Amino acid sequence: MDIPLLTLTIAIPIAGTLLIAFWPRLSPRTIRWVSLIATAIPLLISLIIFIGFDRSDSMSGVMQFTEKLSWIPLINANYSLGVDGLSLPFLVLTTFIGFLVILISWKIDLRVREYFAWVLLLQAAITGVFIATDFLLFFIFWELELIPMYFLIAIWGAGRKEYSALKYVLYTLLGGAFILAGILILYFATGSLDMTNLISADLTEVMKSGALALTFIFFFLGFAIKLPVFPFHTWLPDAHTDAPTAVSVILAGTLLKMGGYAMIRINASMFPDEALKFAPVILVLAVINVIYGGAITLKQTDIKRLIAYSSISHMGFVLLGIFALSQISMVGASLQMVSHGIITGLLFAIVGVVMHNSHERSIPKLGGLANQMPRTAIIFILGGLGAMGVPATSGFIAEVTVFLGSFSSGVVGGIQVFTLLCLLGILLAAAYILWTVQRVFFGLPHPKFEGVHDADKVEQTFSIIFIAAMFVIGLYPRIITDVIDSGIRPIAALFGGS
């Protein structure tokens, strides 16, 4: 009997949640170690799956490590899991970030039991989104994540934490309503909830063009809120600013990627004609994301809010790569999401160290911290280099792949103009990263920062792991691009692009 590896990546964090929540004799120290183990095992399993994944041409686009059980026969719903070249990198990213988030949370001392229980449940929900191959199961995992996220922000956050948590929930519910509407339209037209069957089916045989366009729009709006895409982005800066550090890492590292992944998996794969039709409009939104996000980042005075707005700009690159609709550009978009998860996760984690140790988050009130926090300064600068797309970092290879694939795409008319406009995002990224480094870590040190502690051993450990991942992908991108390409190739074939 085969071991259900994918189920274990979800079940183990859930088991950790139940153990922590209902075993009364666990001490805070034990709870931390239980959480670490409950995320380390799924990470190990995801790496085993990654190593055992068949990358051959004959397996392109084929789901592997599949698990399927009849769940609700009345509506043809199944407990169905699987990974292909598109979803596998996000499974590894989610378990990788989940493990590091426990280390980042090591100093949490408020309601420790509840905190780690919610974090593990959130980890399980996000993992489920990337490996579910049944629409109902996918939707349940998609909606499940908002419950722990609400409590994590509202209880352990700062500032207007209740407002930001509620705003996040309302936006997520709105996006979920659009997604559910799209799922229902598909189900009533086809009688199926099987995502792999619907991807391979010709929906034009059972749905009229108007219904297909409406379904595409519903799905896109739901996923655009999560990515997020302008003008649905306003929940993100508030959520990031007021969330605890580890939750910001989850938000940036994996949760935003749910939107981009779903656009490729559903919008591009199931509705190729509609994707091509709406691509010019969506590419305009991509340009707005990149330029608006980068420009408004320059105006931020809160260091966490600055990183949050930079995410909006970088997600514009993802949108560009997806809807350039070529094989290279979509590989680049997927790689950009993985790279952004690592780099921005690192930046949020180390910004948390700055805020925790200096008790200050206002950039104008910071300065000269490199004298007291040299290791922290080096870590932030390395993360900043990745965000700027400096060669040898994952940010560089991801952005280059997006831009080369988009500019050379022969699928969408006028794509070269959109690509050139998005190039401005690179200049804006260099401006806000270098300016932030200068204002926070250099210049005249403020007397109140005398004696501020530098990053400790745990903080250095998770930072080194982030940095190593960034440079491994940057120096040897083939370790992940071969996998991604095997998942993207059959999707790009729908558009005749390369």
Short mmCIF file of C-alpha atoms in Angstrom, two decimals:
data_model
loop_
_atom_site.label_atom_id
_atom_site.label_comp_id
_atom_site.label_asym_id
_atom_site.label_seq_id
_atom_site.Cartn_x
_atom_site.Cartn_y
_atom_site.Cartn_z
CA MET A 1 0.00 0.00 0.00
CA ASP A 2 1.35 3.40 -1.00
CA ILE A 3 1.96 5.93 1.76
CA PRO A 4 -0.41 8.92 1.30
CA LEU A 5 2.38 11.51 1.30
CA LEU A 6 0.25 14.44 0.22
CA THR A 7 -2.37 13.73 2.87
CA LEU A 8 0.38 13.66 5.49
CA THR A 9 1.50 17.18 4.55
CA ILE A 10 -1.97 18.37 5.57
CA ALA A 11 -2.76 15.88 8.34
CA ILE A 12 0.40 16.35 10.39
CA PRO A 13 -0.09 20.12 10.97
CA ILE A 14 -3.75 19.44 11.78
CA ALA A 15 -2.70 16.74 14.25
CA GLY A 16 -0.30 19.25 15.77
CA THR A 17 -3.15 21.75 16.07
CA LEU A 18 -5.37 19.25 17.88
CA LEU A 19 -2.58 18.11 20.18
CA ILE A 20 -1.66 21.65 21.18
CA ALA A 21 -5.27 22.80 21.55
CA PHE A 22 -6.60 19.88 23.60
CA TRP A 23 -3.63 18.46 25.55
CA PRO A 24 -3.70 20.62 28.71
CA ARG A 25 -0.35 19.64 30.20
CA LEU A 26 1.85 20.95 27.39
CA SER A 27 4.23 23.68 28.51
CA PRO A 28 4.98 26.66 26.22
CA ARG A 29 8.41 25.19 25.48
CA THR A 30 6.88 21.82 24.55
CA ILE A 31 4.27 23.56 22.38
CA ARG A 32 7.03 25.28 20.40
CA TRP A 33 8.84 21.98 19.82
CA VAL A 34 5.65 20.16 18.87
CA SER A 35 4.95 22.94 16.31
CA LEU A 36 8.48 22.71 14.95
CA ILE A 37 8.18 18.95 14.47
CA ALA A 38 4.68 19.30 12.96
CA THR A 39 6.14 21.58 10.27
CA ALA A 40 9.52 19.85 9.85
CA ILE A 41 7.95 16.52 8.87
CA PRO A 42 5.76 18.01 6.07
CA LEU A 43 8.85 19.88 4.79
CA LEU A 44 10.78 16.60 4.69
CA ILE A 45 7.87 14.87 2.93
CA SER A 46 7.59 17.65 0.34
CA LEU A 47 11.32 17.34 -0.39
CA ILE A 48 10.92 13.56 -0.82
CA ILE A 49 8.09 14.24 -3.29
CA PHE A 50 10.23 16.86 -5.06
CA ILE A 51 13.13 14.41 -5.44
CA GLY A 52 10.87 11.59 -6.60
CA PHE A 53 8.91 13.73 -9.07
CA ASP A 54 9.14 12.49 -12.67
CA ARG A 55 10.36 15.39 -14.81
CA SER A 56 10.34 13.53 -18.14
CA ASP A 57 8.53 14.97 -21.15
CA SER A 58 6.02 12.11 -21.13
CA MET A 59 4.83 13.24 -17.66
CA SER A 60 4.36 16.93 -18.52
CA GLY A 61 1.15 18.19 -16.99
CA VAL A 62 0.35 14.80 -15.47
CA MET A 63 -0.66 14.71 -11.81
CA GLN A 64 1.67 12.56 -9.71
CA PHE A 65 1.49 11.15 -6.17
CA THR A 66 -2.27 11.22 -6.64
CA GLU A 67 -4.75 10.22 -3.93
CA LYS A 68 -8.48 9.88 -4.58
CA LEU A 69 -11.38 8.75 -2.41
CA SER A 70 -15.10 9.11 -2.98
CA TRP A 71 -16.26 11.84 -0.62
CA ILE A 72 -19.78 13.09 -1.48
CA PRO A 73 -21.07 10.80 -4.25
CA LEU A 74 -24.33 12.73 -4.55
CA ILE A 75 -22.52 15.68 -6.16
CA ASN A 76 -19.52 13.76 -7.56
CA ALA A 77 -17.17 15.37 -5.02
CA ASN A 78 -13.98 13.48 -4.19
CA TYR A 79 -11.15 13.78 -1.73
CA SER A 80 -8.62 14.21 -4.51
CA LEU A 81 -4.99 15.34 -4.19
CA GLY A 82 -2.09 15.49 -6.62
CA VAL A 83 0.90 17.53 -7.75
CA ASP A 84 2.29 18.44 -11.14
CA GLY A 85 5.12 20.74 -12.16
CA LEU A 86 3.02 23.82 -11.40
CA SER A 87 1.84 22.91 -7.90
CA LEU A 88 4.91 21.06 -6.58
CA PRO A 89 7.13 24.16 -6.13
CA PHE A 90 4.35 25.83 -4.14
CA LEU A 91 3.99 22.73 -1.94
CA VAL A 92 7.69 22.90 -1.14
CA LEU A 93 7.53 26.68 -0.63
CA THR A 94 4.57 26.36 1.75
CA THR A 95 6.18 23.70 3.92
CA PHE A 96 9.52 25.58 3.83
CA ILE A 97 7.93 28.84 4.95
CA GLY A 98 5.80 27.01 7.52
CA PHE A 99 8.88 25.51 9.18
CA LEU A 100 10.71 28.85 9.31
CA VAL A 101 7.62 30.63 10.65
CA ILE A 102 7.81 28.48 13.80
CA LEU A 103 11.39 29.62 14.33
CA ILE A 104 10.38 33.23 13.69
CA SER A 105 7.61 32.79 16.29
CA TRP A 106 9.94 31.32 18.92
CA LYS A 107 9.71 34.40 21.17
CA ILE A 108 5.90 34.59 21.17
CA ASP A 109 4.77 34.57 24.80
CA LEU A 110 1.13 35.74 24.57
CA ARG A 111 -1.40 32.88 24.60
CA VAL A 112 1.23 30.51 23.23
CA ARG A 113 -1.10 27.50 22.94
CA GLU A 114 -3.67 29.32 20.81
CA TYR A 115 -1.07 31.05 18.66
CA PHE A 116 0.75 27.91 17.52
CA ALA A 117 -2.52 26.00 17.08
CA TRP A 118 -3.79 28.67 14.68
CA VAL A 119 -0.45 28.82 12.81
CA LEU A 120 -0.47 25.06 12.20
CA LEU A 121 -4.08 25.13 11.01
CA LEU A 122 -3.22 27.96 8.63
CA GLN A 123 -0.28 25.94 7.33
CA ALA A 124 -2.56 22.96 6.61
CA ALA A 125 -5.15 25.11 4.81
CA ILE A 126 -2.63 26.79 2.50
CA THR A 127 -0.99 23.45 1.71
CA GLY A 128 -4.39 22.03 0.78
CA VAL A 129 -5.05 24.79 -1.75
CA PHE A 130 -1.94 23.87 -3.75
CA ILE A 131 -2.51 20.11 -3.86
CA ALA A 132 -6.32 19.77 -4.06
CA THR A 133 -7.56 18.60 -7.45
CA ASP A 134 -11.28 18.65 -6.64
CA PHE A 135 -12.99 22.04 -6.84
CA LEU A 136 -15.02 21.61 -3.65
CA LEU A 137 -11.97 20.54 -1.66
CA PHE A 138 -9.97 23.40 -3.19
CA PHE A 139 -12.64 25.89 -2.14
CA ILE A 140 -12.88 24.55 1.41
CA PHE A 141 -9.12 24.94 1.90
CA TRP A 142 -9.25 28.39 0.26
CA GLU A 143 -11.85 29.60 2.74
CA LEU A 144 -10.45 27.74 5.74
CA GLU A 145 -7.33 29.88 5.89
CA LEU A 146 -9.25 33.05 6.73
CA ILE A 147 -10.30 31.74 10.17
CA PRO A 148 -6.80 31.34 11.66
CA MET A 149 -5.58 34.43 9.81
CA TYR A 150 -8.31 36.54 11.41
CA PHE A 151 -7.44 35.47 14.94
CA LEU A 152 -3.68 35.71 14.37
CA ILE A 153 -3.98 39.34 13.28
CA ALA A 154 -6.75 40.38 15.68
CA ILE A 155 -5.11 38.91 18.82
CA TRP A 156 -1.36 39.00 18.23
CA GLY A 157 -1.21 41.99 15.90
CA ALA A 158 -0.53 45.65 16.65
CA GLY A 159 -2.05 49.03 15.80
CA ARG A 160 -5.50 48.78 14.26
CA LYS A 161 -5.35 45.00 14.43
CA GLU A 162 -9.10 44.34 14.72
CA TYR A 163 -9.82 46.66 11.79
CA SER A 164 -7.12 45.04 9.62
CA ALA A 165 -8.25 41.52 10.51
CA LEU A 166 -11.89 42.30 9.70
CA LYS A 167 -10.92 44.02 6.46
CA TYR A 168 -8.93 40.97 5.44
CA VAL A 169 -11.86 38.67 6.19
CA LEU A 170 -14.34 40.84 4.24
CA TYR A 171 -12.09 40.99 1.18
CA THR A 172 -11.43 37.25 1.37
CA LEU A 173 -15.14 36.47 1.66
CA LEU A 174 -15.87 38.69 -1.33
CA GLY A 175 -13.22 36.89 -3.35
CA GLY A 176 -14.56 33.56 -2.15
CA ALA A 177 -18.06 34.48 -3.33
CA PHE A 178 -16.75 35.10 -6.86
CA ILE A 179 -14.84 31.81 -6.81
CA LEU A 180 -17.86 29.86 -5.57
CA ALA A 181 -20.01 31.41 -8.29
CA GLY A 182 -17.48 30.27 -10.89
CA ILE A 183 -17.37 26.75 -9.45
CA LEU A 184 -21.17 26.49 -9.45
CA ILE A 185 -21.44 27.63 -13.06
CA LEU A 186 -18.90 24.98 -14.08
CA TYR A 187 -20.63 22.31 -12.04
CA PHE A 188 -24.11 23.01 -13.41
CA ALA A 189 -22.72 23.01 -16.96
CA THR A 190 -20.53 19.90 -16.69
CA GLY A 191 -21.67 17.97 -13.62
CA SER A 192 -18.03 17.64 -12.60
CA LEU A 193 -15.85 19.06 -9.81
CA ASP A 194 -12.69 17.27 -10.98
CA MET A 195 -10.17 19.96 -11.86
CA THR A 196 -7.96 17.69 -13.98
CA ASN A 197 -10.92 16.50 -16.06
CA LEU A 198 -12.20 20.05 -16.54
CA ILE A 199 -8.76 21.24 -17.64
CA SER A 200 -8.61 18.55 -20.35
CA ALA A 201 -12.25 19.05 -21.41
CA ASP A 202 -13.41 21.37 -24.19
CA LEU A 203 -15.78 23.62 -22.26
CA THR A 204 -16.99 25.30 -25.45
CA GLU A 205 -19.01 22.14 -26.16
CA VAL A 206 -21.16 22.56 -23.02
CA MET A 207 -21.02 26.31 -22.32
CA LYS A 208 -21.85 29.33 -24.43
CA SER A 209 -19.24 32.04 -24.97
CA GLY A 210 -21.02 34.45 -22.63
CA ALA A 211 -21.12 31.89 -19.81
CA LEU A 212 -17.44 31.09 -20.33
CA ALA A 213 -16.52 34.78 -20.20
CA LEU A 214 -18.58 35.33 -17.05
CA THR A 215 -17.04 32.29 -15.34
CA PHE A 216 -13.53 33.47 -16.29
CA ILE A 217 -14.28 36.92 -14.82
CA PHE A 218 -15.66 35.45 -11.59
CA PHE A 219 -12.58 33.31 -11.08
CA PHE A 220 -10.21 36.13 -12.01
CA LEU A 221 -11.82 38.58 -9.58
CA GLY A 222 -11.63 36.04 -6.75
CA PHE A 223 -7.97 35.34 -7.41
CA ALA A 224 -7.12 38.99 -8.10
CA ILE A 225 -8.24 39.95 -4.59
CA LYS A 226 -5.82 37.40 -3.13
CA LEU A 227 -2.80 38.23 -5.32
CA PRO A 228 -3.67 41.21 -4.95
CA VAL A 229 -4.35 43.21 -8.11
CA PHE A 230 -5.17 46.94 -8.21
CA PRO A 231 -7.74 48.13 -7.16
CA PHE A 232 -8.37 45.17 -4.80
CA HIS A 233 -5.05 45.63 -3.00
CA THR A 234 -5.98 47.87 -0.07
CA TRP A 235 -6.39 45.02 2.44
CA LEU A 236 -2.74 44.00 2.02
CA PRO A 237 -0.84 46.98 3.51
CA ASP A 238 -3.16 47.07 6.53
CA ALA A 239 -2.90 43.33 7.13
CA HIS A 240 0.88 43.34 6.80
CA THR A 241 1.34 46.43 8.93
CA ASP A 242 -0.73 45.20 11.85
CA ALA A 243 0.00 41.47 11.69
CA PRO A 244 2.67 39.87 13.89
CA THR A 245 5.96 39.30 12.08
CA ALA A 246 5.51 35.57 11.45
CA VAL A 247 2.01 36.12 10.02
CA SER A 248 3.39 38.76 7.64
CA VAL A 249 5.91 36.15 6.49
CA ILE A 250 3.07 33.69 5.80
CA LEU A 251 1.08 36.37 3.99
CA ALA A 252 3.96 37.36 1.74
CA GLY A 253 5.55 33.93 1.47
CA THR A 254 2.65 31.68 0.57
CA LEU A 255 -0.82 33.18 0.95
CA LEU A 256 -0.52 35.73 -1.88
CA LYS A 257 0.78 32.96 -4.14
CA MET A 258 -2.58 31.21 -3.94
CA GLY A 259 -3.98 33.88 -6.28
CA GLY A 260 -1.26 33.62 -8.92
CA TYR A 261 -1.20 29.83 -8.81
CA ALA A 262 -4.98 29.66 -9.27
CA MET A 263 -4.88 32.08 -12.21
CA ILE A 264 -2.55 29.70 -14.05
CA ARG A 265 -4.29 26.53 -12.91
CA ILE A 266 -7.84 27.70 -13.62
CA ASN A 267 -8.03 30.92 -15.68
CA ALA A 268 -5.28 30.08 -18.18
CA SER A 269 -5.74 26.29 -18.27
CA MET A 270 -9.54 26.00 -18.40
CA PHE A 271 -10.40 29.18 -20.29
CA PRO A 272 -7.66 29.76 -22.90
CA ASP A 273 -9.87 31.70 -25.32
CA GLU A 274 -11.13 33.99 -22.57
CA ALA A 275 -7.60 34.45 -21.18
CA LEU A 276 -6.45 35.58 -24.61
CA LYS A 277 -9.46 37.88 -24.99
CA PHE A 278 -9.06 39.59 -21.61
CA ALA A 279 -5.25 39.61 -21.57
CA PRO A 280 -4.82 43.24 -22.75
CA VAL A 281 -7.06 44.57 -19.97
CA ILE A 282 -5.34 42.43 -17.35
CA LEU A 283 -1.91 43.53 -18.59
CA VAL A 284 -2.94 47.15 -18.03
CA LEU A 285 -3.66 46.18 -14.41
CA ALA A 286 -0.23 44.51 -14.26
CA VAL A 287 1.45 47.75 -15.31
CA ILE A 288 -0.56 49.70 -12.73
CA ASN A 289 0.41 47.19 -10.04
CA VAL A 290 4.10 47.50 -10.86
CA ILE A 291 4.34 51.28 -11.21
CA TYR A 292 1.74 52.35 -8.65
CA GLY A 293 2.99 49.78 -6.12
CA GLY A 294 6.61 50.86 -6.58
CA ALA A 295 5.86 54.59 -6.53
CA ILE A 296 3.73 54.45 -3.39
CA THR A 297 6.37 52.29 -1.70
CA LEU A 298 8.77 55.23 -1.97
CA LYS A 299 6.41 57.37 0.11
CA GLN A 300 6.12 54.98 3.05
CA THR A 301 7.50 55.89 6.47
CA ASP A 302 6.52 52.65 8.24
CA ILE A 303 9.11 49.97 7.48
CA LYS A 304 6.61 47.08 7.43
CA ARG A 305 4.17 49.01 5.26
CA LEU A 306 7.02 49.73 2.84
CA ILE A 307 7.72 46.02 2.34
CA ALA A 308 3.97 45.40 1.99
CA TYR A 309 3.58 47.87 -0.87
CA SER A 310 6.69 46.45 -2.55
CA SER A 311 4.81 43.13 -2.71
CA ILE A 312 2.04 44.78 -4.73
CA SER A 313 4.64 45.95 -7.24
CA HIS A 314 6.29 42.53 -7.51
CA MET A 315 2.95 40.78 -7.95
CA GLY A 316 2.51 42.99 -11.01
CA PHE A 317 5.45 41.08 -12.56
CA VAL A 318 3.59 37.84 -11.83
CA LEU A 319 0.45 39.13 -13.55
CA LEU A 320 2.53 40.23 -16.55
CA GLY A 321 4.15 36.81 -16.89
CA ILE A 322 0.89 34.89 -16.57
CA PHE A 323 -1.08 36.88 -19.13
CA ALA A 324 1.72 37.24 -21.64
CA LEU A 325 0.58 33.62 -22.12
CA SER A 326 3.88 32.21 -23.36
CA GLN A 327 5.66 29.20 -21.92
CA ILE A 328 8.71 31.18 -20.79
CA SER A 329 6.69 34.02 -19.28
CA MET A 330 4.46 31.68 -17.27
CA VAL A 331 7.49 29.75 -16.03
CA GLY A 332 8.94 33.14 -15.05
CA ALA A 333 5.72 34.12 -13.26
CA SER A 334 5.76 30.88 -11.24
CA LEU A 335 9.45 31.33 -10.45
CA GLN A 336 8.80 34.94 -9.46
CA MET A 337 6.17 33.80 -6.96
CA VAL A 338 8.55 31.30 -5.38
CA SER A 339 11.39 33.83 -5.33
CA HIS A 340 9.20 36.56 -3.89
CA GLY A 341 8.02 34.21 -1.16
CA ILE A 342 11.61 33.58 -0.09
CA ILE A 343 12.93 37.14 -0.43
CA THR A 344 9.98 39.02 1.04
CA GLY A 345 9.65 36.39 3.77
CA LEU A 346 13.26 37.16 4.69
CA LEU A 347 12.66 40.93 4.61
CA PHE A 348 9.58 40.73 6.84
CA ALA A 349 11.38 38.40 9.25
CA ILE A 350 14.40 40.67 9.62
CA VAL A 351 12.26 43.82 9.81
CA GLY A 352 10.55 42.09 12.72
CA VAL A 353 13.95 41.77 14.40
CA VAL A 354 14.59 45.50 13.87
CA MET A 355 11.19 46.43 15.31
CA HIS A 356 11.41 44.03 18.25
CA ASN A 357 14.91 45.06 19.30
CA SER A 358 14.71 48.81 18.62
CA HIS A 359 11.02 49.22 19.60
CA GLU A 360 10.68 51.50 16.56
CA ARG A 361 9.13 51.05 13.11
CA SER A 362 9.06 54.62 11.79
CA ILE A 363 11.80 54.99 9.19
CA PRO A 364 12.48 58.71 9.93
CA LYS A 365 13.10 57.81 13.58
CA LEU A 366 15.53 55.03 12.73
CA GLY A 367 19.12 55.48 11.57
CA GLY A 368 22.64 54.25 12.15
CA LEU A 369 21.49 50.80 13.27
CA ALA A 370 24.36 49.11 11.42
CA ASN A 371 26.61 50.14 14.30
CA GLN A 372 24.53 48.31 16.91
CA MET A 373 23.03 45.61 14.65
CA PRO A 374 25.67 44.74 12.02
CA ARG A 375 24.42 41.18 11.39
CA THR A 376 20.84 42.42 11.03
CA ALA A 377 22.02 45.10 8.58
CA ILE A 378 23.88 42.53 6.45
CA ILE A 379 20.84 40.23 6.36
CA PHE A 380 18.50 43.06 5.33
CA ILE A 381 20.93 44.25 2.64
CA LEU A 382 21.18 40.73 1.18
CA GLY A 383 17.39 40.46 1.13
CA GLY A 384 17.24 43.89 -0.46
CA LEU A 385 19.62 42.78 -3.20
CA GLY A 386 17.24 39.92 -3.96
CA ALA A 387 14.26 42.29 -4.07
CA MET A 388 16.20 44.54 -6.47
CA GLY A 389 16.90 41.59 -8.75
CA VAL A 390 20.69 41.67 -8.44
CA PRO A 391 22.44 38.84 -10.37
CA ALA A 392 23.07 35.60 -8.44
CA THR A 393 19.83 36.03 -6.48
CA SER A 394 16.55 34.27 -7.25
CA GLY A 395 14.98 37.70 -7.82
CA PHE A 396 17.24 38.30 -10.82
CA ILE A 397 16.57 35.04 -12.65
CA ALA A 398 12.83 35.26 -11.95
CA GLU A 399 12.47 38.80 -13.27
CA VAL A 400 14.69 38.15 -16.30
CA THR A 401 12.61 35.09 -17.20
CA VAL A 402 9.36 37.06 -16.87
CA PHE A 403 10.64 39.95 -19.00
CA LEU A 404 12.28 37.81 -21.71
CA GLY A 405 9.28 35.51 -21.93
CA SER A 406 6.83 38.41 -22.03
CA PHE A 407 8.71 40.56 -24.53
CA SER A 408 9.17 37.64 -26.92
CA SER A 409 5.60 36.38 -26.58
CA GLY A 410 3.79 36.28 -29.87
CA VAL A 411 0.47 35.48 -28.25
CA VAL A 412 -0.77 38.87 -27.06
CA GLY A 413 -0.61 41.95 -29.27
CA GLY A 414 1.32 44.92 -27.94
CA ILE A 415 2.97 42.85 -25.21
CA GLN A 416 6.30 44.60 -25.79
CA VAL A 417 4.81 47.92 -24.63
CA PHE A 418 3.46 46.38 -21.44
CA THR A 419 6.80 44.69 -20.77
CA LEU A 420 8.81 47.89 -21.24
CA LEU A 421 6.50 49.80 -18.91
CA CYS A 422 6.88 47.11 -16.24
CA LEU A 423 10.66 47.45 -16.47
CA LEU A 424 10.21 50.69 -14.53
CA GLY A 425 9.46 48.50 -11.54
CA ILE A 426 13.13 47.46 -11.39
CA LEU A 427 14.23 51.10 -11.08
CA LEU A 428 11.61 51.78 -8.43
CA ALA A 429 12.70 48.68 -6.47
CA ALA A 430 16.32 49.84 -6.49
CA ALA A 431 15.23 53.28 -5.32
CA TYR A 432 13.10 52.21 -2.35
CA ILE A 433 15.45 49.43 -1.20
CA LEU A 434 18.60 51.58 -1.30
CA TRP A 435 16.81 54.52 0.29
CA THR A 436 15.49 52.30 3.08
CA VAL A 437 18.93 50.81 3.75
CA GLN A 438 20.46 54.28 3.92
CA ARG A 439 17.80 55.70 6.26
CA VAL A 440 17.53 52.70 8.60
CA PHE A 441 21.05 51.33 8.90
CA PHE A 442 23.36 54.21 8.02
CA GLY A 443 23.56 57.90 8.80
CA LEU A 444 23.83 59.36 12.29
CA PRO A 445 22.84 56.85 15.01
CA HIS A 446 20.19 57.98 17.46
CA PRO A 447 21.31 57.90 21.13
CA LYS A 448 18.22 55.89 22.12
CA PHE A 449 19.51 52.93 20.10
CA GLU A 450 22.66 52.56 22.19
CA GLY A 451 22.80 49.00 23.49
CA VAL A 452 20.21 47.62 21.05
CA HIS A 453 20.71 43.88 20.62
CA ASP A 454 21.63 42.34 17.29
CA ALA A 455 19.97 39.26 15.78
CA ASP A 456 20.32 36.26 18.10
CA LYS A 457 21.20 32.69 17.08
CA VAL A 458 17.62 31.65 16.22
CA GLU A 459 17.12 34.80 14.13
CA GLN A 460 20.44 34.27 12.38
CA THR A 461 19.51 30.64 11.71
CA PHE A 462 16.22 31.32 9.90
CA SER A 463 17.82 34.24 8.05
CA ILE A 464 20.69 32.07 6.79
CA ILE A 465 18.22 29.44 5.57
CA PHE A 466 16.24 32.09 3.66
CA ILE A 467 19.44 33.54 2.16
CA ALA A 468 20.75 30.12 1.16
CA ALA A 469 17.49 29.33 -0.67
CA MET A 470 17.64 32.69 -2.45
CA PHE A 471 21.17 32.08 -3.73
CA VAL A 472 20.69 28.39 -4.56
CA ILE A 473 17.82 29.26 -6.90
CA GLY A 474 19.65 32.32 -8.21
CA LEU A 475 22.82 30.38 -9.04
CA TYR A 476 21.20 27.14 -10.19
CA PRO A 477 17.61 27.95 -11.25
CA ARG A 478 17.30 24.66 -13.11
CA ILE A 479 16.72 22.96 -9.77
CA ILE A 480 13.19 24.37 -9.91
CA THR A 481 12.60 25.62 -13.49
CA ASP A 482 12.68 22.09 -14.94
CA VAL A 483 9.86 21.13 -12.61
CA ILE A 484 7.83 24.27 -13.32
CA ASP A 485 8.34 23.89 -17.07
CA SER A 486 6.89 20.39 -17.02
CA GLY A 487 3.68 21.82 -15.57
CA ILE A 488 3.53 24.94 -17.75
CA ARG A 489 4.32 23.32 -21.11
CA PRO A 490 0.85 21.84 -21.76
CA ILE A 491 -0.80 25.09 -20.66
CA ALA A 492 1.34 27.18 -23.01
CA ALA A 493 0.51 24.74 -25.82
CA LEU A 494 -3.10 25.93 -25.60
CA PHE A 495 -1.91 29.34 -26.86
CA GLY A 496 0.69 28.05 -29.32
CA GLY A 497 3.31 30.10 -27.47
CA SER A 498 6.85 29.30 -26.48
#
